[in-house]
PDB file of C-alpha atoms and ligand atoms in Angstrom:
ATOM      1  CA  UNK Z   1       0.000   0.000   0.000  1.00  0.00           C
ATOM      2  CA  UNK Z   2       1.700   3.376  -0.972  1.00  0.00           C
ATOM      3  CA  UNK Z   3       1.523   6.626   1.162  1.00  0.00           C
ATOM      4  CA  UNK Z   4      -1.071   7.578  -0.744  1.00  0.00           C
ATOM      5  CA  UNK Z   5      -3.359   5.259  -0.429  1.00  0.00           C
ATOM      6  CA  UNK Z   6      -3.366   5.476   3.144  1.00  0.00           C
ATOM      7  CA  UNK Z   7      -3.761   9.041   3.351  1.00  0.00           C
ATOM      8  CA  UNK Z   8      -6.932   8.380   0.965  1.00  0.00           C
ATOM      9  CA  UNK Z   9      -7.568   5.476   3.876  1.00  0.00           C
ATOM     10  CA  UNK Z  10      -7.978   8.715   6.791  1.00  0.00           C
ATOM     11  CA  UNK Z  11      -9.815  11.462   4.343  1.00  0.00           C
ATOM     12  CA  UNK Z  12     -12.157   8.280   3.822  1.00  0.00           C
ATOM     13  CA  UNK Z  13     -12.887   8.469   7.626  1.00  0.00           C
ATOM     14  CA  UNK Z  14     -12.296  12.606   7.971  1.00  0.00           C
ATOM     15  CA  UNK Z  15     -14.886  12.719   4.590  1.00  0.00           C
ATOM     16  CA  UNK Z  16     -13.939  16.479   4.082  1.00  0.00           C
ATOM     17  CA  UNK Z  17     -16.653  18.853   2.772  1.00  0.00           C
ATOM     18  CA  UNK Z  18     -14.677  21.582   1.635  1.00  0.00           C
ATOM     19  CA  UNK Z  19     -10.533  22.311   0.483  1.00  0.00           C
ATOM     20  CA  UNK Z  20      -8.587  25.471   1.201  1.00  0.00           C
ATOM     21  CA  UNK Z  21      -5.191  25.996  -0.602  1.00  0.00           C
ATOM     22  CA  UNK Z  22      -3.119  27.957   0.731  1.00  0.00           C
ATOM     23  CA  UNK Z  23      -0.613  30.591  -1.261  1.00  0.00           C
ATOM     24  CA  UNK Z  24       2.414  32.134  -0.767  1.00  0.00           C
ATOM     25  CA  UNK Z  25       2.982  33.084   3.358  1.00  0.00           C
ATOM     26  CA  UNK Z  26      -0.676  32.217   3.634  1.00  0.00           C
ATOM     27  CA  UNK Z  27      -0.593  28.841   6.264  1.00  0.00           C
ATOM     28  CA  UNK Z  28      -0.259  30.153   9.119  1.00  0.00           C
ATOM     29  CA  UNK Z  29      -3.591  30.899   8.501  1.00  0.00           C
ATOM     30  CA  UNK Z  30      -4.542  27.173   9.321  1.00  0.00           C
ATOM     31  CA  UNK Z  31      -3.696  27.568  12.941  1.00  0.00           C
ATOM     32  CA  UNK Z  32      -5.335  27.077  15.436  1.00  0.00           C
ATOM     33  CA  UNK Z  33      -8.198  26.547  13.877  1.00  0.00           C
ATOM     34  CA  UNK Z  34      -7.338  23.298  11.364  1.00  0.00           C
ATOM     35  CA  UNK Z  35      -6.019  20.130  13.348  1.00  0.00           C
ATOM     36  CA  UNK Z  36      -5.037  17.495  11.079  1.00  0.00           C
ATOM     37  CA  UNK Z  37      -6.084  13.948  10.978  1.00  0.00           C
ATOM     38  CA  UNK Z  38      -3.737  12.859   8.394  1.00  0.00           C
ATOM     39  CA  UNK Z  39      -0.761  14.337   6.131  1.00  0.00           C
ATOM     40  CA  UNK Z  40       0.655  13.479   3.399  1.00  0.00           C
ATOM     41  CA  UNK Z  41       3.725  15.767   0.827  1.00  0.00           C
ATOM     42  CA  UNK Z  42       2.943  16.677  -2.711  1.00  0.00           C
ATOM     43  CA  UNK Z  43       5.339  14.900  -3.633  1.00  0.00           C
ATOM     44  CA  UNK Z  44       4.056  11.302  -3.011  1.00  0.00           C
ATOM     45  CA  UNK Z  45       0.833  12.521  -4.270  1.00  0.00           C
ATOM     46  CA  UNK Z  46       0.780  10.509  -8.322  1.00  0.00           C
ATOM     47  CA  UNK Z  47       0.850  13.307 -10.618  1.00  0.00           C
ATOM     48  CA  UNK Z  48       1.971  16.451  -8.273  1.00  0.00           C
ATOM     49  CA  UNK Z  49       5.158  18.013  -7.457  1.00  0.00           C
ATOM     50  CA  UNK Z  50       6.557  19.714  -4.219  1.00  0.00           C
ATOM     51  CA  UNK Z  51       6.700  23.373  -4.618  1.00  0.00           C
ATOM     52  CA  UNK Z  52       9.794  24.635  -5.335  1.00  0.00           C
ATOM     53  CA  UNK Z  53       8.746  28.658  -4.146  1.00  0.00           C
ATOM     54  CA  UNK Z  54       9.601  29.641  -0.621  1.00  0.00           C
ATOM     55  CA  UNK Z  55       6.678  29.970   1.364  1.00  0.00           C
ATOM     56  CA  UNK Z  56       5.016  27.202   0.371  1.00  0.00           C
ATOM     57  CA  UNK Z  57       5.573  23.965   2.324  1.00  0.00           C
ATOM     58  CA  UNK Z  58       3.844  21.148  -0.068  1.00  0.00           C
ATOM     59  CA  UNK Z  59       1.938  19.065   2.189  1.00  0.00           C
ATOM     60  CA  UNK Z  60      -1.830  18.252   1.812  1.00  0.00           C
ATOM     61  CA  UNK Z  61      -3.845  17.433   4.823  1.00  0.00           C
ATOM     62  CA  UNK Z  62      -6.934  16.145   6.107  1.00  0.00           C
ATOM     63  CA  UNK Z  63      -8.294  16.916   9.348  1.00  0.00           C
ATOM     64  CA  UNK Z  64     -11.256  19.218  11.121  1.00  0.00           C
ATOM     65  CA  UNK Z  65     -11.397  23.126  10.867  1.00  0.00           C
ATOM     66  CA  UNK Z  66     -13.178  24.028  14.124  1.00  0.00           C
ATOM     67  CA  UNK Z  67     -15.112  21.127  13.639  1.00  0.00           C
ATOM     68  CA  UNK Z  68     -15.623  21.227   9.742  1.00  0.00           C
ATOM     69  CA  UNK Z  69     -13.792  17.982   8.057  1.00  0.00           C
ATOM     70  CA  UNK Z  70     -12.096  19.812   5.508  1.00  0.00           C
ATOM     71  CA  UNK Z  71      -8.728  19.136   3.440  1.00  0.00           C
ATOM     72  CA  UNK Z  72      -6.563  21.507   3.324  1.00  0.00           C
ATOM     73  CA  UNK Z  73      -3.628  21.717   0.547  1.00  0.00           C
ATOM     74  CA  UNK Z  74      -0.101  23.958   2.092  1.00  0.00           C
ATOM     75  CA  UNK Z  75       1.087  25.373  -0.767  1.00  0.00           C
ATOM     76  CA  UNK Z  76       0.798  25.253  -4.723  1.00  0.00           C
ATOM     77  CA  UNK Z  77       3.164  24.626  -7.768  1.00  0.00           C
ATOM     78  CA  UNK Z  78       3.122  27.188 -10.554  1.00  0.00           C
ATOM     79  CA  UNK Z  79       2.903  27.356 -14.163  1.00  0.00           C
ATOM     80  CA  UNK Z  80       5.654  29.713 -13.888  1.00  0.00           C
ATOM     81  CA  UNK Z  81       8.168  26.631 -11.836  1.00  0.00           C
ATOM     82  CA  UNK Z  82       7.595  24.687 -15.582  1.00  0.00           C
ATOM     83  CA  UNK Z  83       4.683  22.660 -14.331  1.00  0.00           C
ATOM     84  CA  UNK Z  84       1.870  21.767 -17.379  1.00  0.00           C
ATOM     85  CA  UNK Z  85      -1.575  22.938 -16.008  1.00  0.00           C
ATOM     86  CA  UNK Z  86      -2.160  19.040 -15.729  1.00  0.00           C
ATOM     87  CA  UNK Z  87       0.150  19.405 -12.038  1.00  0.00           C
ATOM     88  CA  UNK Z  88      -1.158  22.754 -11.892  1.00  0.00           C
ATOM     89  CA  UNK Z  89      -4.698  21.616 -11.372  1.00  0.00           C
ATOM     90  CA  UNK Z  90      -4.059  18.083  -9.571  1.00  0.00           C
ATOM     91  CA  UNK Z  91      -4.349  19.718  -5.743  1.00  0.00           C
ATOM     92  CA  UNK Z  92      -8.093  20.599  -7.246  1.00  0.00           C
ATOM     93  CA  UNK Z  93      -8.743  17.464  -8.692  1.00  0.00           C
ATOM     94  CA  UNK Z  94      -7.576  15.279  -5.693  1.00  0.00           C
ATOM     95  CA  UNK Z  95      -9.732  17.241  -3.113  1.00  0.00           C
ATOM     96  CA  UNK Z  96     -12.498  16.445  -5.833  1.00  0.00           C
ATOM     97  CA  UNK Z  97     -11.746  13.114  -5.535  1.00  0.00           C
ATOM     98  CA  UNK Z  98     -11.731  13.183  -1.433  1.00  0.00           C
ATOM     99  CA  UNK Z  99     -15.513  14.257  -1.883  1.00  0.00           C
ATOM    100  CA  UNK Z 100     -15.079  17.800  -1.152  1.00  0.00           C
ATOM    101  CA  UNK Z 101     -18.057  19.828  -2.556  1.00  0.00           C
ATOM    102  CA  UNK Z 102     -16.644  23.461  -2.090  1.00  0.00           C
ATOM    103  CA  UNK Z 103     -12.908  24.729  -2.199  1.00  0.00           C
ATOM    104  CA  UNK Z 104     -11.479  28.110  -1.399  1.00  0.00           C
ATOM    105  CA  UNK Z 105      -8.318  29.249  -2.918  1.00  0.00           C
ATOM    106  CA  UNK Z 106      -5.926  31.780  -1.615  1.00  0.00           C
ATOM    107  CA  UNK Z 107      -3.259  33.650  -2.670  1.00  0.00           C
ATOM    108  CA  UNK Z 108      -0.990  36.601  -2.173  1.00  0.00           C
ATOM    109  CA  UNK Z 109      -1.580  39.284  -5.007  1.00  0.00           C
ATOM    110  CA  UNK Z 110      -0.399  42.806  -5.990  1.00  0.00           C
ATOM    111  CA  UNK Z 111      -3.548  45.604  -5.487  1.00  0.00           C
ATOM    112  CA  UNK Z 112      -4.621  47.620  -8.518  1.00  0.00           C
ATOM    113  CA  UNK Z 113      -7.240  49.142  -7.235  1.00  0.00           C
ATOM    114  CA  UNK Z 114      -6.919  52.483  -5.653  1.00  0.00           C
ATOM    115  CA  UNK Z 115      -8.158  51.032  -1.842  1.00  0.00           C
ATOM    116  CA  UNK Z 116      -6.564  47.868  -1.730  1.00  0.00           C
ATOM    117  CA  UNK Z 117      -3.461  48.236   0.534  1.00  0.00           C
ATOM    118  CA  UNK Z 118      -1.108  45.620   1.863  1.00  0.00           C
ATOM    119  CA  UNK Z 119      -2.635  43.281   4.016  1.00  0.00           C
ATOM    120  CA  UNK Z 120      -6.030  43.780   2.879  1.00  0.00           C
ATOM    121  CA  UNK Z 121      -8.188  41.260   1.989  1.00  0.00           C
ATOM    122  CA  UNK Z 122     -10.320  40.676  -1.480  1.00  0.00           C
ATOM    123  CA  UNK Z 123     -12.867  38.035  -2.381  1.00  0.00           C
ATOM    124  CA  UNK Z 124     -12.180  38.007  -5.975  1.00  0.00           C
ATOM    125  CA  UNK Z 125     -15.310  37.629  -7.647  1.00  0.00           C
ATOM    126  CA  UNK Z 126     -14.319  37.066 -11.340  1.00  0.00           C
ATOM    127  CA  UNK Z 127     -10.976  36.240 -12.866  1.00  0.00           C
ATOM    128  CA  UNK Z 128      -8.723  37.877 -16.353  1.00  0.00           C
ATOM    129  CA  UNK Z 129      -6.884  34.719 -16.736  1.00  0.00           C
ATOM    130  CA  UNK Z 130      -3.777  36.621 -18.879  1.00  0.00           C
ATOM    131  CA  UNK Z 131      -2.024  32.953 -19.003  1.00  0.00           C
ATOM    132  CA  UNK Z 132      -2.144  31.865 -23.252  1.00  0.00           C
ATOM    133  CA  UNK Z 133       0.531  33.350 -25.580  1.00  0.00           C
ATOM    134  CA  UNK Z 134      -2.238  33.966 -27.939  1.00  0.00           C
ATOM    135  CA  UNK Z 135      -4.090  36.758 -26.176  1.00  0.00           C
ATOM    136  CA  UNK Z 136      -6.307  37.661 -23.044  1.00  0.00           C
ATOM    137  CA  UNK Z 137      -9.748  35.468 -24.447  1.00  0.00           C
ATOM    138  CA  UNK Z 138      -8.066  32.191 -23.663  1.00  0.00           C
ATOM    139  CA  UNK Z 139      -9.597  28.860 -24.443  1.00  0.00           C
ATOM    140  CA  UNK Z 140     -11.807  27.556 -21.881  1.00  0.00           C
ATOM    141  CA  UNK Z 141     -10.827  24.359 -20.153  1.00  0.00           C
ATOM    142  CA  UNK Z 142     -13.809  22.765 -21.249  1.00  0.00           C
ATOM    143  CA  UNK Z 143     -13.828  22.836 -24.920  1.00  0.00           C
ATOM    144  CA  UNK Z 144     -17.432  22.760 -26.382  1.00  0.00           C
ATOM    145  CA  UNK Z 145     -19.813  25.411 -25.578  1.00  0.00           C
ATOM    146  CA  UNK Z 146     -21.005  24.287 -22.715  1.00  0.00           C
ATOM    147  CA  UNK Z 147     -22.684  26.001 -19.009  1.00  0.00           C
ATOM    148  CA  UNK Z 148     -19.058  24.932 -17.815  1.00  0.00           C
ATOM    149  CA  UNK Z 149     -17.373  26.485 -20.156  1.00  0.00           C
ATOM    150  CA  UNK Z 150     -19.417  29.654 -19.908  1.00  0.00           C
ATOM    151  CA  UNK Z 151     -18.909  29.006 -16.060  1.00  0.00           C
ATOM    152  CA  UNK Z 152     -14.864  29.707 -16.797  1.00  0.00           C
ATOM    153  CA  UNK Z 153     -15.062  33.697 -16.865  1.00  0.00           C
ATOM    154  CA  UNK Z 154     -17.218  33.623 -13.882  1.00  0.00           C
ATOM    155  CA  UNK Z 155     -15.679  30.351 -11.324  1.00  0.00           C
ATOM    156  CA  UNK Z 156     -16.206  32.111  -7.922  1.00  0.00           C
ATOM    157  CA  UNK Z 157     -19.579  31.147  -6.916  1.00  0.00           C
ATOM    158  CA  UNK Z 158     -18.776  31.612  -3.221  1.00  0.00           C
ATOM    159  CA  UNK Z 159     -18.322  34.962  -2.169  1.00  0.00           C
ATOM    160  CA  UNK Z 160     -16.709  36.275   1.412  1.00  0.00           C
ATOM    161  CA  UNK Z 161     -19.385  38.503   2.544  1.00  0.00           C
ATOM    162  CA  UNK Z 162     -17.520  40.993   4.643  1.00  0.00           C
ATOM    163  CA  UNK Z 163     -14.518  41.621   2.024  1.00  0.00           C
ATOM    164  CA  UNK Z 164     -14.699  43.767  -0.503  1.00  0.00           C
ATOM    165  CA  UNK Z 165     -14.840  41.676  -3.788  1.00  0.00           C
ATOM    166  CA  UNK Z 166     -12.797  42.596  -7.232  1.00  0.00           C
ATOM    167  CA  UNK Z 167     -11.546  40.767 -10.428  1.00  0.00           C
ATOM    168  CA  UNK Z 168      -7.937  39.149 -10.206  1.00  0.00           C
ATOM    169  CA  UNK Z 169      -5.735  39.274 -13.233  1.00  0.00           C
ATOM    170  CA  UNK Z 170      -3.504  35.880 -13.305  1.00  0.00           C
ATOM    171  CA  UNK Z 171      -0.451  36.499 -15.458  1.00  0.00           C
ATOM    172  CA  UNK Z 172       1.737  33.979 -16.130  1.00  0.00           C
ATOM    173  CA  UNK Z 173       4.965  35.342 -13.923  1.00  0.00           C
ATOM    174  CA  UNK Z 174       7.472  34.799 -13.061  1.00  0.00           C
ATOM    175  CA  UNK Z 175       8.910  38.474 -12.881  1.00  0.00           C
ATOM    176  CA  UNK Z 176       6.117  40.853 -11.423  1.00  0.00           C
ATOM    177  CA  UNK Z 177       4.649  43.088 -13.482  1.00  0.00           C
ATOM    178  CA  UNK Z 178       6.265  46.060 -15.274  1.00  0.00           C
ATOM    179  CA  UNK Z 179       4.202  49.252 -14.132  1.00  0.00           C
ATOM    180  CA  UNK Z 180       2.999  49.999 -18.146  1.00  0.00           C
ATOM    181  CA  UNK Z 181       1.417  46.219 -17.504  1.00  0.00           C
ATOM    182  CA  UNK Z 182      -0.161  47.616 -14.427  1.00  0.00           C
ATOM    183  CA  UNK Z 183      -1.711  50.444 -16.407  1.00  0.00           C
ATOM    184  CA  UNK Z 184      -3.128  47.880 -19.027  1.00  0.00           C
ATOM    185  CA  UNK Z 185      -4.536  45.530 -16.584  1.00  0.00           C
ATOM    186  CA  UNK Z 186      -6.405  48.335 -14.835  1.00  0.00           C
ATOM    187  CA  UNK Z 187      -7.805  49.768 -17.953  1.00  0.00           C
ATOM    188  CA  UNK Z 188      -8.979  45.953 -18.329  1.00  0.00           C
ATOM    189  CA  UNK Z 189     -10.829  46.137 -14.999  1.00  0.00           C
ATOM    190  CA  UNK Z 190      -8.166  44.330 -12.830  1.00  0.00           C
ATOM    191  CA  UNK Z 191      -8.456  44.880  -8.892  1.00  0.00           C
ATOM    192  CA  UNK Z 192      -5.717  42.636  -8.053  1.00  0.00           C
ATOM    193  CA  UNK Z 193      -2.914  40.504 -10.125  1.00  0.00           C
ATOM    194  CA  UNK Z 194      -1.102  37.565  -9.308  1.00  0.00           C
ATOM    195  CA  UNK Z 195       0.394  34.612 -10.918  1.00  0.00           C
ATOM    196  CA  UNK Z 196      -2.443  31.801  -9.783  1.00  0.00           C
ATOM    197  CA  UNK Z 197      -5.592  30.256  -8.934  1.00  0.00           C
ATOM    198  CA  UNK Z 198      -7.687  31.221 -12.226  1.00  0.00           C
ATOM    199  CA  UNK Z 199      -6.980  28.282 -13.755  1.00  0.00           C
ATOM    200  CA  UNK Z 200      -7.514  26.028 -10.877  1.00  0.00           C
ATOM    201  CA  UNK Z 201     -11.182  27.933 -10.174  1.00  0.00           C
ATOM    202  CA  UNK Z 202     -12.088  26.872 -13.646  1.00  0.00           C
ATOM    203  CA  UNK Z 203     -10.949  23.646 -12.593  1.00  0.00           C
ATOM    204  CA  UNK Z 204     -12.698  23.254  -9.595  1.00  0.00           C
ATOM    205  CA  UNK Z 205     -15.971  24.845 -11.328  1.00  0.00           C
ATOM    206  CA  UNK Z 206     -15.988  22.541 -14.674  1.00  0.00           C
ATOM    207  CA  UNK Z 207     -16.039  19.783 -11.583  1.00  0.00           C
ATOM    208  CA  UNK Z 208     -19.131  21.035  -9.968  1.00  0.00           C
ATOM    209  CA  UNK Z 209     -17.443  22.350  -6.937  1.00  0.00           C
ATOM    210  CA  UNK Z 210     -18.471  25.496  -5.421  1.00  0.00           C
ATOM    211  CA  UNK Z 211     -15.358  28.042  -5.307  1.00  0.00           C
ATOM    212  CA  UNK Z 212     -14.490  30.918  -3.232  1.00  0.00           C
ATOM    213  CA  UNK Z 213     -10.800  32.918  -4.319  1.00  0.00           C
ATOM    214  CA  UNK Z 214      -9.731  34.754  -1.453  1.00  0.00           C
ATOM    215  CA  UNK Z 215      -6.262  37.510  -2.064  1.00  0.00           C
ATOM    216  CA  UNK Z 216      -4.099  38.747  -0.158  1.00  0.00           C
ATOM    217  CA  UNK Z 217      -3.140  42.079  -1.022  1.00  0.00           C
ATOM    218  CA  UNK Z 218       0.600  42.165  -0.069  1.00  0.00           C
ATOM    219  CA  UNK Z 219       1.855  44.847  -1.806  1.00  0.00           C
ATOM    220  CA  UNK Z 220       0.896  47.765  -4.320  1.00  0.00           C
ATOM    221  CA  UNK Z 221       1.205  46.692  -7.846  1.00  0.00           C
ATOM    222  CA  UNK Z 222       4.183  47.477  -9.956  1.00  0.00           C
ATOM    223  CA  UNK Z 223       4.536  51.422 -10.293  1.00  0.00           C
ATOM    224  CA  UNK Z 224       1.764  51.629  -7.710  1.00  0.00           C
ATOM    225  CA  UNK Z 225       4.020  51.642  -4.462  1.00  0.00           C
ATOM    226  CA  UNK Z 226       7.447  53.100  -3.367  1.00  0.00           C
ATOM    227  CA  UNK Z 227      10.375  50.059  -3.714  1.00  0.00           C
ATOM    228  CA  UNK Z 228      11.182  47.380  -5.725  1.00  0.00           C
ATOM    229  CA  UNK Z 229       8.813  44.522  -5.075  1.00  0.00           C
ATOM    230  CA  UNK Z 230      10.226  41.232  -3.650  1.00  0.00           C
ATOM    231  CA  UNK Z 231       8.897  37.841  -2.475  1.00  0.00           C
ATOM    232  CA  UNK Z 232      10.300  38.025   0.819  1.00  0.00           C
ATOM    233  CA  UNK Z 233       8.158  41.545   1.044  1.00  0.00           C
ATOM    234  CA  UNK Z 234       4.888  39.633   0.218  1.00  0.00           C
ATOM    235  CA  UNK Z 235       6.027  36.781   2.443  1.00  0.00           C
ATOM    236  CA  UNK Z 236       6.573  39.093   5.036  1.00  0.00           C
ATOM    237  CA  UNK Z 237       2.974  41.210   4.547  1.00  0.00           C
ATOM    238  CA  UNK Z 238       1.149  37.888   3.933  1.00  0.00           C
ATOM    239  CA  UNK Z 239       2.179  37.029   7.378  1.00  0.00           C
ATOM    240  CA  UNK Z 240       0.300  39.834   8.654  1.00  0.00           C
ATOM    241  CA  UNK Z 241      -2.969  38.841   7.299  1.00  0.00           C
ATOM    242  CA  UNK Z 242      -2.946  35.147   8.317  1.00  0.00           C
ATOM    243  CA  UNK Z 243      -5.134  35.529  11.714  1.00  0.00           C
ATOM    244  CA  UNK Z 244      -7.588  37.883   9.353  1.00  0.00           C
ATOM    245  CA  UNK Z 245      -7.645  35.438   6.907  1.00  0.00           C
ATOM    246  CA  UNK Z 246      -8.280  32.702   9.335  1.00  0.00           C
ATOM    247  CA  UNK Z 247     -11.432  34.161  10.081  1.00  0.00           C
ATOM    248  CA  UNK Z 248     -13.057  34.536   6.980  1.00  0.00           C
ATOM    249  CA  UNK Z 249     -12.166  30.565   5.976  1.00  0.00           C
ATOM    250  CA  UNK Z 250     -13.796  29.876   8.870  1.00  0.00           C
ATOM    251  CA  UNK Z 251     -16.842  31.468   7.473  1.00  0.00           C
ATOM    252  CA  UNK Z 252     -16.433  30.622   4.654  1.00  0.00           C
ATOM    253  CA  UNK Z 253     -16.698  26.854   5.595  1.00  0.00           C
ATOM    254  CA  UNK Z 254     -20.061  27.872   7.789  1.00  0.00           C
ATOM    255  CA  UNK Z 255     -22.033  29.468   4.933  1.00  0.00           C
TER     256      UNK Z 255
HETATM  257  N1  HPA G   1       2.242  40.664  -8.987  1.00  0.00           N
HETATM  258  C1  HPA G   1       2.104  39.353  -9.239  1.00  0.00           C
HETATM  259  N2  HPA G   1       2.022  38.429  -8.302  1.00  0.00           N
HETATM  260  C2  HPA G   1       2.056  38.845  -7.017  1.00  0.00           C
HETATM  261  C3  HPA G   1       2.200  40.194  -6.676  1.00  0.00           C
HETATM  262  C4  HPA G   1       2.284  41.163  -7.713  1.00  0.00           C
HETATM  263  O1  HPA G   1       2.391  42.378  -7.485  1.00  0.00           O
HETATM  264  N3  HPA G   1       2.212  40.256  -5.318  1.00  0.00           N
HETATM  265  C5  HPA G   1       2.074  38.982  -4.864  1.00  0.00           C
HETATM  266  N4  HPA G   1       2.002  38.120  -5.895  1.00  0.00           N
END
């Protein structure tokens, strides 16, 4: 029996409703909250990969989150680290697999918008998923016309009521943005940008599951703020936000 298959053995007796995947600096947010049943790395998960980015520690979990069975994924791999979207999307499709029924993914963004600061918070309610070398209207996942394909621009279903909610551009990475591509992506309607989660929404959505998208504004984006932009900076403000952020998972997994 691999490691695997035991872990599936526990989330068969945790039978987690919902996911949360966590983004760059954003775990901390699990405690105290989460307490894990069972654990298990990325990396002897078949078809994932440990993340290679700092802040993100690679482990998927199943356990109770003040007394919701949930699963709960530490970290993500990137398009950006060389992954195909196949790895990309295999946290998602796993956690479908436990039985989950919702899934809330977070993530650590730059803020376009005029009143998002570091350390806010913003439901994103709608993604520009910036990710095809062929332009902005990229293919959706599911091919034919379909509801989920039409689903794709619109994945977050699940909305944090006491943020305030915006549309997250997801460019490819990995540099951060130049601040002329800041000025683009606002005139596009962009709130927020980051270098995630759009195409695991449309994932999680062309599987039925319910989907929340949760940022973390960590810094200003590119031309926006004072200083050159670093990770360790949006490690550092994500940290910040993690007892905030705590909070509204846990609603999140009451609604
Ligand atoms: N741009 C892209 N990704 C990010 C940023 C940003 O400004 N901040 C955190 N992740």
């Amino acid at each position: 029996m691999t490691a695997f298959d035991r872990f599936r053995q526990s989330a068969d007796t945790v039978r987690p409703q919902a996911a949360v995947v966590f983004g760059s600096g954003l775990a901390a947010a699990a405690s105290p909250a989460f307490t894990p049943v069972a654990t298990i790395p990325y990396a002897d998960i078949p078809g994932m990969a440990p993340p290679g980015v700092a802040g993100h520690r690679g482990e998927l979990a199943v356990g109770h989150w003040a007394g919701v069975p949930v699963a709960v994924g530490f970290g993500r791999v990137h398009f950006y680290e060389g992954h195909p979207w196949e790895r990309v999307t295999r946290l998602v499709r796993v956690v479908a697999e436990l039985g989950v029924r919702r899934v809330i993914l977070t993530n650590a963004a730059g803020g376009i918008r005029e009143d998002l600061n570091p350390g806010d918070l913003m439901a994103i309610r709608g993604h520009l998923k910036l990710l095809d070398a062929g332009g902005w209207k990229s293919t959706p996942l599911t091919p034919s016309p379909s509801p989920q394909g039409a689903r794709g621009a619109n994945s977050y279903s699940l909305l944090a009521p006491d943020l305030p909610s915006g549309i997250y551009a997801a460019l490819t990475g990995p540099c951060y943005e130049t601040p002329a591509e800041i000025r683009g992506l606002r005139v596009m309607g962009a709130d927020a940008v980051g270098m995630s989660t759009a195409v695991e929404a449309e994932t999680a959505a062309d599987l039925g599951l319910a989907v929340a998208g949760v940022s973390c504004i960590t810094n200003k984006a590119a031309g926006l703020g004072s200083g050159v932009l670093s990770h360790q900076e949006v490690e550092e403000t994500a940290r910040t936000a993690v007892g905030r952020l705590g909070a509204v998972i846990g609603g999140l997994l009451r609604i």
